[in-house]
PDB file of C-alpha atoms in Angstrom:
ATOM      1  CA  MET A   1      12.297  -0.055  14.551  1.00 78.00           C
ATOM      2  CA  ASN A   2      12.605  -1.797  11.344  1.00 86.00           C
ATOM      3  CA  ALA A   3      10.854  -5.093   9.241  1.00 84.00           C
ATOM      4  CA  LEU A   4      13.224  -7.272  11.077  1.00 88.00           C
ATOM      5  CA  GLU A   5      13.375  -6.316  14.134  1.00 90.00           C
ATOM      6  CA  ALA A   6       9.831  -6.089  14.471  1.00 92.00           C
ATOM      7  CA  THR A   7       8.853  -9.069  12.850  1.00 94.00           C
ATOM      8  CA  GLU A   8      11.209 -11.098  15.251  1.00 94.00           C
ATOM      9  CA  ASN A   9       9.039  -8.631  18.074  1.00 94.00           C
ATOM     10  CA  PHE A  10       5.629  -9.795  16.614  1.00 95.00           C
ATOM     11  CA  ILE A  11       7.442 -13.811  16.414  1.00 97.00           C
ATOM     12  CA  GLY A  12       8.167 -13.664  19.908  1.00 97.00           C
ATOM     13  CA  ALA A  13       4.754 -11.938  20.958  1.00 97.00           C
ATOM     14  CA  LEU A  14       3.021 -15.184  19.283  1.00 97.00           C
ATOM     15  CA  LYS A  15       4.836 -17.224  21.237  1.00 97.00           C
ATOM     16  CA  ARG A  16       4.165 -15.267  25.023  1.00 97.00           C
ATOM     17  CA  ALA A  17       0.635 -15.265  23.673  1.00 97.00           C
ATOM     18  CA  ARG A  18       0.671 -19.209  23.431  1.00 97.00           C
ATOM     19  CA  VAL A  19      -0.669 -19.242  20.079  1.00 98.00           C
ATOM     20  CA  ASP A  20       0.842 -22.115  17.927  1.00 98.00           C
ATOM     21  CA  PHE A  21      -1.407 -22.095  14.882  1.00 98.00           C
ATOM     22  CA  VAL A  22      -1.436 -19.069  12.188  1.00 98.00           C
ATOM     23  CA  ALA A  23      -3.312 -18.576   8.556  1.00 98.00           C
ATOM     24  CA  THR A  24      -2.421 -15.860   6.844  1.00 98.00           C
ATOM     25  CA  LEU A  25      -2.866 -13.821   3.547  1.00 95.00           C
ATOM     26  CA  PRO A  26      -0.447 -12.046   2.102  1.00 88.00           C
ATOM     27  CA  ASP A  27      -0.196  -8.176   1.994  1.00 88.00           C
ATOM     28  CA  LEU A  28       3.258  -5.950   0.785  1.00 88.00           C
ATOM     29  CA  LYS A  29       3.286  -4.407   4.807  1.00 90.00           C
ATOM     30  CA  ILE A  30       2.840  -8.087   6.192  1.00 93.00           C
ATOM     31  CA  VAL A  31       5.660  -9.998   3.976  1.00 93.00           C
ATOM     32  CA  GLU A  32       8.196 -10.421   5.953  1.00 93.00           C
ATOM     33  CA  LEU A  33       6.049 -11.675   9.334  1.00 95.00           C
ATOM     34  CA  VAL A  34       4.334 -14.269   6.748  1.00 96.00           C
ATOM     35  CA  LYS A  35       7.825 -15.584   5.951  1.00 96.00           C
ATOM     36  CA  ALA A  36       9.013 -15.915   9.617  1.00 96.00           C
ATOM     37  CA  ILE A  37       5.861 -17.481  10.277  1.00 97.00           C
ATOM     38  CA  ASP A  38       6.391 -19.959   7.706  1.00 97.00           C
ATOM     39  CA  LYS A  39       9.776 -20.598   8.719  1.00 97.00           C
ATOM     40  CA  ASP A  40       9.244 -20.745  12.741  1.00 97.00           C
ATOM     41  CA  PRO A  41       8.843 -24.494  13.816  1.00 97.00           C
ATOM     42  CA  GLU A  42       6.826 -23.867  16.454  1.00 97.00           C
ATOM     43  CA  LEU A  43       4.844 -22.429  14.698  1.00 98.00           C
ATOM     44  CA  LYS A  44       1.983 -24.286  12.190  1.00 98.00           C
ATOM     45  CA  HIS A  45       1.633 -22.032   9.707  1.00 98.00           C
ATOM     46  CA  VAL A  46      -1.711 -22.050   6.960  1.00 98.00           C
ATOM     47  CA  PRO A  47      -1.073 -19.820   4.166  1.00 97.00           C
ATOM     48  CA  LEU A  48      -4.639 -19.280   2.436  1.00 97.00           C
ATOM     49  CA  CYS A  49      -6.332 -18.226  -0.902  1.00 95.00           C
ATOM     50  CA  ARG A  50      -8.682 -16.110   0.577  1.00 93.00           C
ATOM     51  CA  GLU A  51      -9.382 -15.010   3.848  1.00 92.00           C
ATOM     52  CA  GLU A  52     -13.314 -16.419   4.995  1.00 93.00           C
ATOM     53  CA  GLU A  53     -11.290 -19.342   4.617  1.00 96.00           C
ATOM     54  CA  GLY A  54      -9.343 -18.874   7.353  1.00 97.00           C
ATOM     55  CA  VAL A  55     -11.904 -18.116   9.910  1.00 98.00           C
ATOM     56  CA  GLY A  56     -12.830 -22.097   9.539  1.00 97.00           C
ATOM     57  CA  ILE A  57      -9.372 -23.299   9.464  1.00 98.00           C
ATOM     58  CA  CYS A  58      -8.434 -21.454  12.409  1.00 98.00           C
ATOM     59  CA  ALA A  59     -12.065 -22.323  13.860  1.00 98.00           C
ATOM     60  CA  GLY A  60     -11.220 -25.961  12.624  1.00 98.00           C
ATOM     61  CA  ALA A  61      -7.739 -25.956  14.799  1.00 98.00           C
ATOM     62  CA  TYR A  62      -9.506 -24.466  17.362  1.00 98.00           C
ATOM     63  CA  LEU A  63     -11.313 -27.442  17.696  1.00 98.00           C
ATOM     64  CA  ALA A  64      -8.399 -29.470  17.839  1.00 98.00           C
ATOM     65  CA  GLY A  65      -7.174 -27.877  20.843  1.00 98.00           C
ATOM     66  CA  LYS A  66      -4.771 -25.070  18.940  1.00 98.00           C
ATOM     67  CA  LYS A  67      -4.777 -21.763  19.561  1.00 98.00           C
ATOM     68  CA  PRO A  68      -5.060 -19.517  16.118  1.00 98.00           C
ATOM     69  CA  ALA A  69      -4.304 -16.708  15.003  1.00 98.00           C
ATOM     70  CA  LEU A  70      -5.267 -15.598  11.860  1.00 98.00           C
ATOM     71  CA  LEU A  71      -3.282 -12.734   9.686  1.00 98.00           C
ATOM     72  CA  MET A  72      -4.648 -10.317   7.406  1.00 97.00           C
ATOM     73  CA  GLN A  73      -5.006  -6.892   5.580  1.00 96.00           C
ATOM     74  CA  ASN A  74      -8.132  -4.847   6.663  1.00 97.00           C
ATOM     75  CA  ALA A  75     -10.055  -5.548   2.926  1.00 96.00           C
ATOM     76  CA  GLY A  76      -9.764  -8.922   3.854  1.00 96.00           C
ATOM     77  CA  LEU A  77     -11.543  -8.506   7.054  1.00 97.00           C
ATOM     78  CA  LEU A  78     -14.172  -6.939   5.560  1.00 97.00           C
ATOM     79  CA  ASN A  79     -14.163 -10.253   3.213  1.00 95.00           C
ATOM     80  CA  SER A  80     -15.091 -12.273   6.063  1.00 97.00           C
ATOM     81  CA  CYS A  81     -17.882 -10.859   8.459  1.00 97.00           C
ATOM     82  CA  ASN A  82     -20.109 -13.111   7.416  1.00 97.00           C
ATOM     83  CA  ALA A  83     -17.279 -16.592   8.132  1.00 97.00           C
ATOM     84  CA  LEU A  84     -16.745 -14.419  11.560  1.00 98.00           C
ATOM     85  CA  THR A  85     -20.276 -13.885  11.968  1.00 98.00           C
ATOM     86  CA  THR A  86     -21.704 -17.760  10.852  1.00 97.00           C
ATOM     87  CA  THR A  87     -18.526 -20.075  12.809  1.00 97.00           C
ATOM     88  CA  CYS A  88     -17.014 -17.770  15.084  1.00 97.00           C
ATOM     89  CA  LEU A  89     -19.663 -15.882  16.923  1.00 98.00           C
ATOM     90  CA  GLN A  90     -22.666 -18.125  16.605  1.00 98.00           C
ATOM     91  CA  PHE A  91     -20.557 -21.134  17.848  1.00 98.00           C
ATOM     92  CA  GLN A  92     -18.220 -19.000  20.566  1.00 98.00           C
ATOM     93  CA  ILE A  93     -15.316 -19.486  19.259  1.00 98.00           C
ATOM     94  CA  PRO A  94     -12.289 -17.600  20.213  1.00 98.00           C
ATOM     95  CA  LEU A  95      -9.982 -16.052  18.028  1.00 98.00           C
ATOM     96  CA  LEU A  96      -7.069 -13.766  17.463  1.00 98.00           C
ATOM     97  CA  LEU A  97      -7.308 -11.521  14.748  1.00 98.00           C
ATOM     98  CA  LEU A  98      -4.239  -9.595  13.707  1.00 98.00           C
ATOM     99  CA  ILE A  99      -5.028  -7.144  10.700  1.00 97.00           C
ATOM    100  CA  TYR A 100      -2.995  -4.780   8.776  1.00 96.00           C
ATOM    101  CA  TYR A 101      -4.698  -1.436   9.395  1.00 97.00           C
ATOM    102  CA  ALA A 102      -4.304  -0.040   6.112  1.00 95.00           C
ATOM    103  CA  GLY A 103      -5.601   3.430   5.410  1.00 95.00           C
ATOM    104  CA  ASP A 104      -4.701   4.415   9.760  1.00 94.00           C
ATOM    105  CA  LEU A 105      -3.261   7.743   9.745  1.00 90.00           C
ATOM    106  CA  GLY A 106       0.040   8.300   7.114  1.00 86.00           C
ATOM    107  CA  ASP A 107      -1.276   5.724   5.133  1.00 87.00           C
ATOM    108  CA  ARG A 108      -2.394   6.024   1.322  1.00 85.00           C
ATOM    109  CA  GLY A 109      -4.586   4.415  -0.794  1.00 84.00           C
ATOM    110  CA  PHE A 110      -6.817   2.489   1.355  1.00 92.00           C
ATOM    111  CA  ALA A 111      -8.658   5.799   3.421  1.00 93.00           C
ATOM    112  CA  THR A 112     -11.717   4.315   2.454  1.00 94.00           C
ATOM    113  CA  VAL A 113     -11.450   0.804   3.923  1.00 95.00           C
ATOM    114  CA  GLY A 114      -9.427   2.370   6.685  1.00 95.00           C
ATOM    115  CA  SER A 115     -12.780   4.441   7.622  1.00 96.00           C
ATOM    116  CA  VAL A 116     -14.771   1.106   7.947  1.00 97.00           C
ATOM    117  CA  THR A 117     -12.533  -1.303   9.122  1.00 98.00           C
ATOM    118  CA  GLU A 118     -13.893  -0.238  13.539  1.00 98.00           C
ATOM    119  CA  PRO A 119     -17.214   0.902  12.651  1.00 98.00           C
ATOM    120  CA  VAL A 120     -17.632  -2.710  10.807  1.00 98.00           C
ATOM    121  CA  LEU A 121     -15.471  -4.587  14.179  1.00 98.00           C
ATOM    122  CA  GLU A 122     -17.873  -2.769  16.903  1.00 98.00           C
ATOM    123  CA  ALA A 123     -20.790  -3.667  14.218  1.00 98.00           C
ATOM    124  CA  LEU A 124     -19.798  -7.471  14.664  1.00 98.00           C
ATOM    125  CA  GLY A 125     -19.075  -6.778  18.659  1.00 98.00           C
ATOM    126  CA  ILE A 126     -15.449  -7.348  18.703  1.00 98.00           C
ATOM    127  CA  ARG A 127     -13.496  -5.781  21.080  1.00 98.00           C
ATOM    128  CA  THR A 128     -10.454  -4.378  19.153  1.00 98.00           C
ATOM    129  CA  TYR A 129      -7.602  -2.765  19.819  1.00 98.00           C
ATOM    130  CA  VAL A 130      -5.457  -0.361  18.166  1.00 97.00           C
ATOM    131  CA  LEU A 131      -1.515  -1.060  17.928  1.00 96.00           C
ATOM    132  CA  ARG A 132       0.552   1.716  17.564  1.00 94.00           C
ATOM    133  CA  LYS A 133       3.778   1.190  19.863  1.00 95.00           C
ATOM    134  CA  PRO A 134       5.857  -1.643  18.981  1.00 93.00           C
ATOM    135  CA  ASP A 135       7.439  -1.459  22.596  1.00 95.00           C
ATOM    136  CA  GLU A 136       3.250  -2.688  23.969  1.00 97.00           C
ATOM    137  CA  VAL A 137       3.750  -5.318  21.384  1.00 97.00           C
ATOM    138  CA  ALA A 138       3.354  -8.597  23.550  1.00 97.00           C
ATOM    139  CA  GLU A 139       1.291  -6.767  25.913  1.00 97.00           C
ATOM    140  CA  THR A 140      -1.606  -6.453  23.557  1.00 98.00           C
ATOM    141  CA  LEU A 141      -0.831  -9.587  22.023  1.00 98.00           C
ATOM    142  CA  ARG A 142      -1.042 -11.540  24.899  1.00 98.00           C
ATOM    143  CA  GLY A 143      -3.910  -9.544  26.273  1.00 98.00           C
ATOM    144  CA  ALA A 144      -5.791  -9.684  23.460  1.00 98.00           C
ATOM    145  CA  GLN A 145      -5.527 -14.138  23.314  1.00 98.00           C
ATOM    146  CA  ILE A 146      -6.825 -14.254  27.119  1.00 98.00           C
ATOM    147  CA  LEU A 147      -9.863 -11.542  26.132  1.00 98.00           C
ATOM    148  CA  ALA A 148     -10.858 -14.374  23.164  1.00 98.00           C
ATOM    149  CA  GLU A 149     -10.627 -17.055  25.481  1.00 97.00           C
ATOM    150  CA  ASP A 150     -12.426 -15.751  28.167  1.00 98.00           C
ATOM    151  CA  SER A 151     -15.020 -14.292  26.127  1.00 98.00           C
ATOM    152  CA  ARG A 152     -15.118 -17.107  23.904  1.00 98.00           C
ATOM    153  CA  LYS A 153     -15.420 -13.974  20.685  1.00 97.00           C
ATOM    154  CA  PRO A 154     -12.609 -13.591  18.685  1.00 98.00           C
ATOM    155  CA  THR A 155     -10.761 -10.250  19.593  1.00 98.00           C
ATOM    156  CA  ALA A 156      -9.132  -8.071  16.754  1.00 98.00           C
ATOM    157  CA  VAL A 157      -5.694  -6.166  16.979  1.00 98.00           C
ATOM    158  CA  LEU A 158      -5.474  -3.874  14.647  1.00 98.00           C
ATOM    159  CA  LEU A 159      -1.958  -3.119  13.398  1.00 97.00           C
ATOM    160  CA  THR A 160      -0.518  -0.322  12.604  1.00 95.00           C
ATOM    161  CA  ARG A 161       2.805  -0.051   9.940  1.00 92.00           C
ATOM    162  CA  THR A 162       4.914   1.218  13.153  1.00 91.00           C
ATOM    163  CA  VAL A 163       4.757  -1.964  14.416  1.00 93.00           C
ATOM    164  CA  LEU A 164       5.169  -3.958  11.406  1.00 91.00           C
ATOM    165  CA  GLY A 165       8.591  -1.739  10.586  1.00 87.00           C
ATOM    166  CA  ALA A 166       6.726  -1.091   7.108  1.00 81.00           C
ATOM    167  CA  GLU A 167       7.323   1.829   5.297  1.00 72.00           C
TER     168      GLU A 167
END
């Protein structure tokens, strides 16, 4: 699956999960997905300067009746720990976290970030799913969105290069 096909797969999956608001911070591996979100008239897109501001913006969107998702790289997740704890976890705000898994298998240059990603999410008490197969995107995003709403907590989906069609 190439990046264009992967992007179409993701956009469809977001809509089937009833996500209607997406805050993003660009990264090389998710740039095509960010562009597609920005162009889609059914998704309200908020580009960010920093990941932690996305937590507050998504929390506000949820309180206004939206179903938000926050798309970022895992280094941004690490920057967002305080915001996730003091906003989403403390006030029980569901949020679908879509996180590019830099430093995962076969990815060069971010091994340290990759090695701490899952332990940090576990320490925060955020249930996490690693998405490696493109044919599991729709089911996983829908399930993670339902879990976030039902638990009233963030749920994280780690996006690997394979599901993004990234090189």
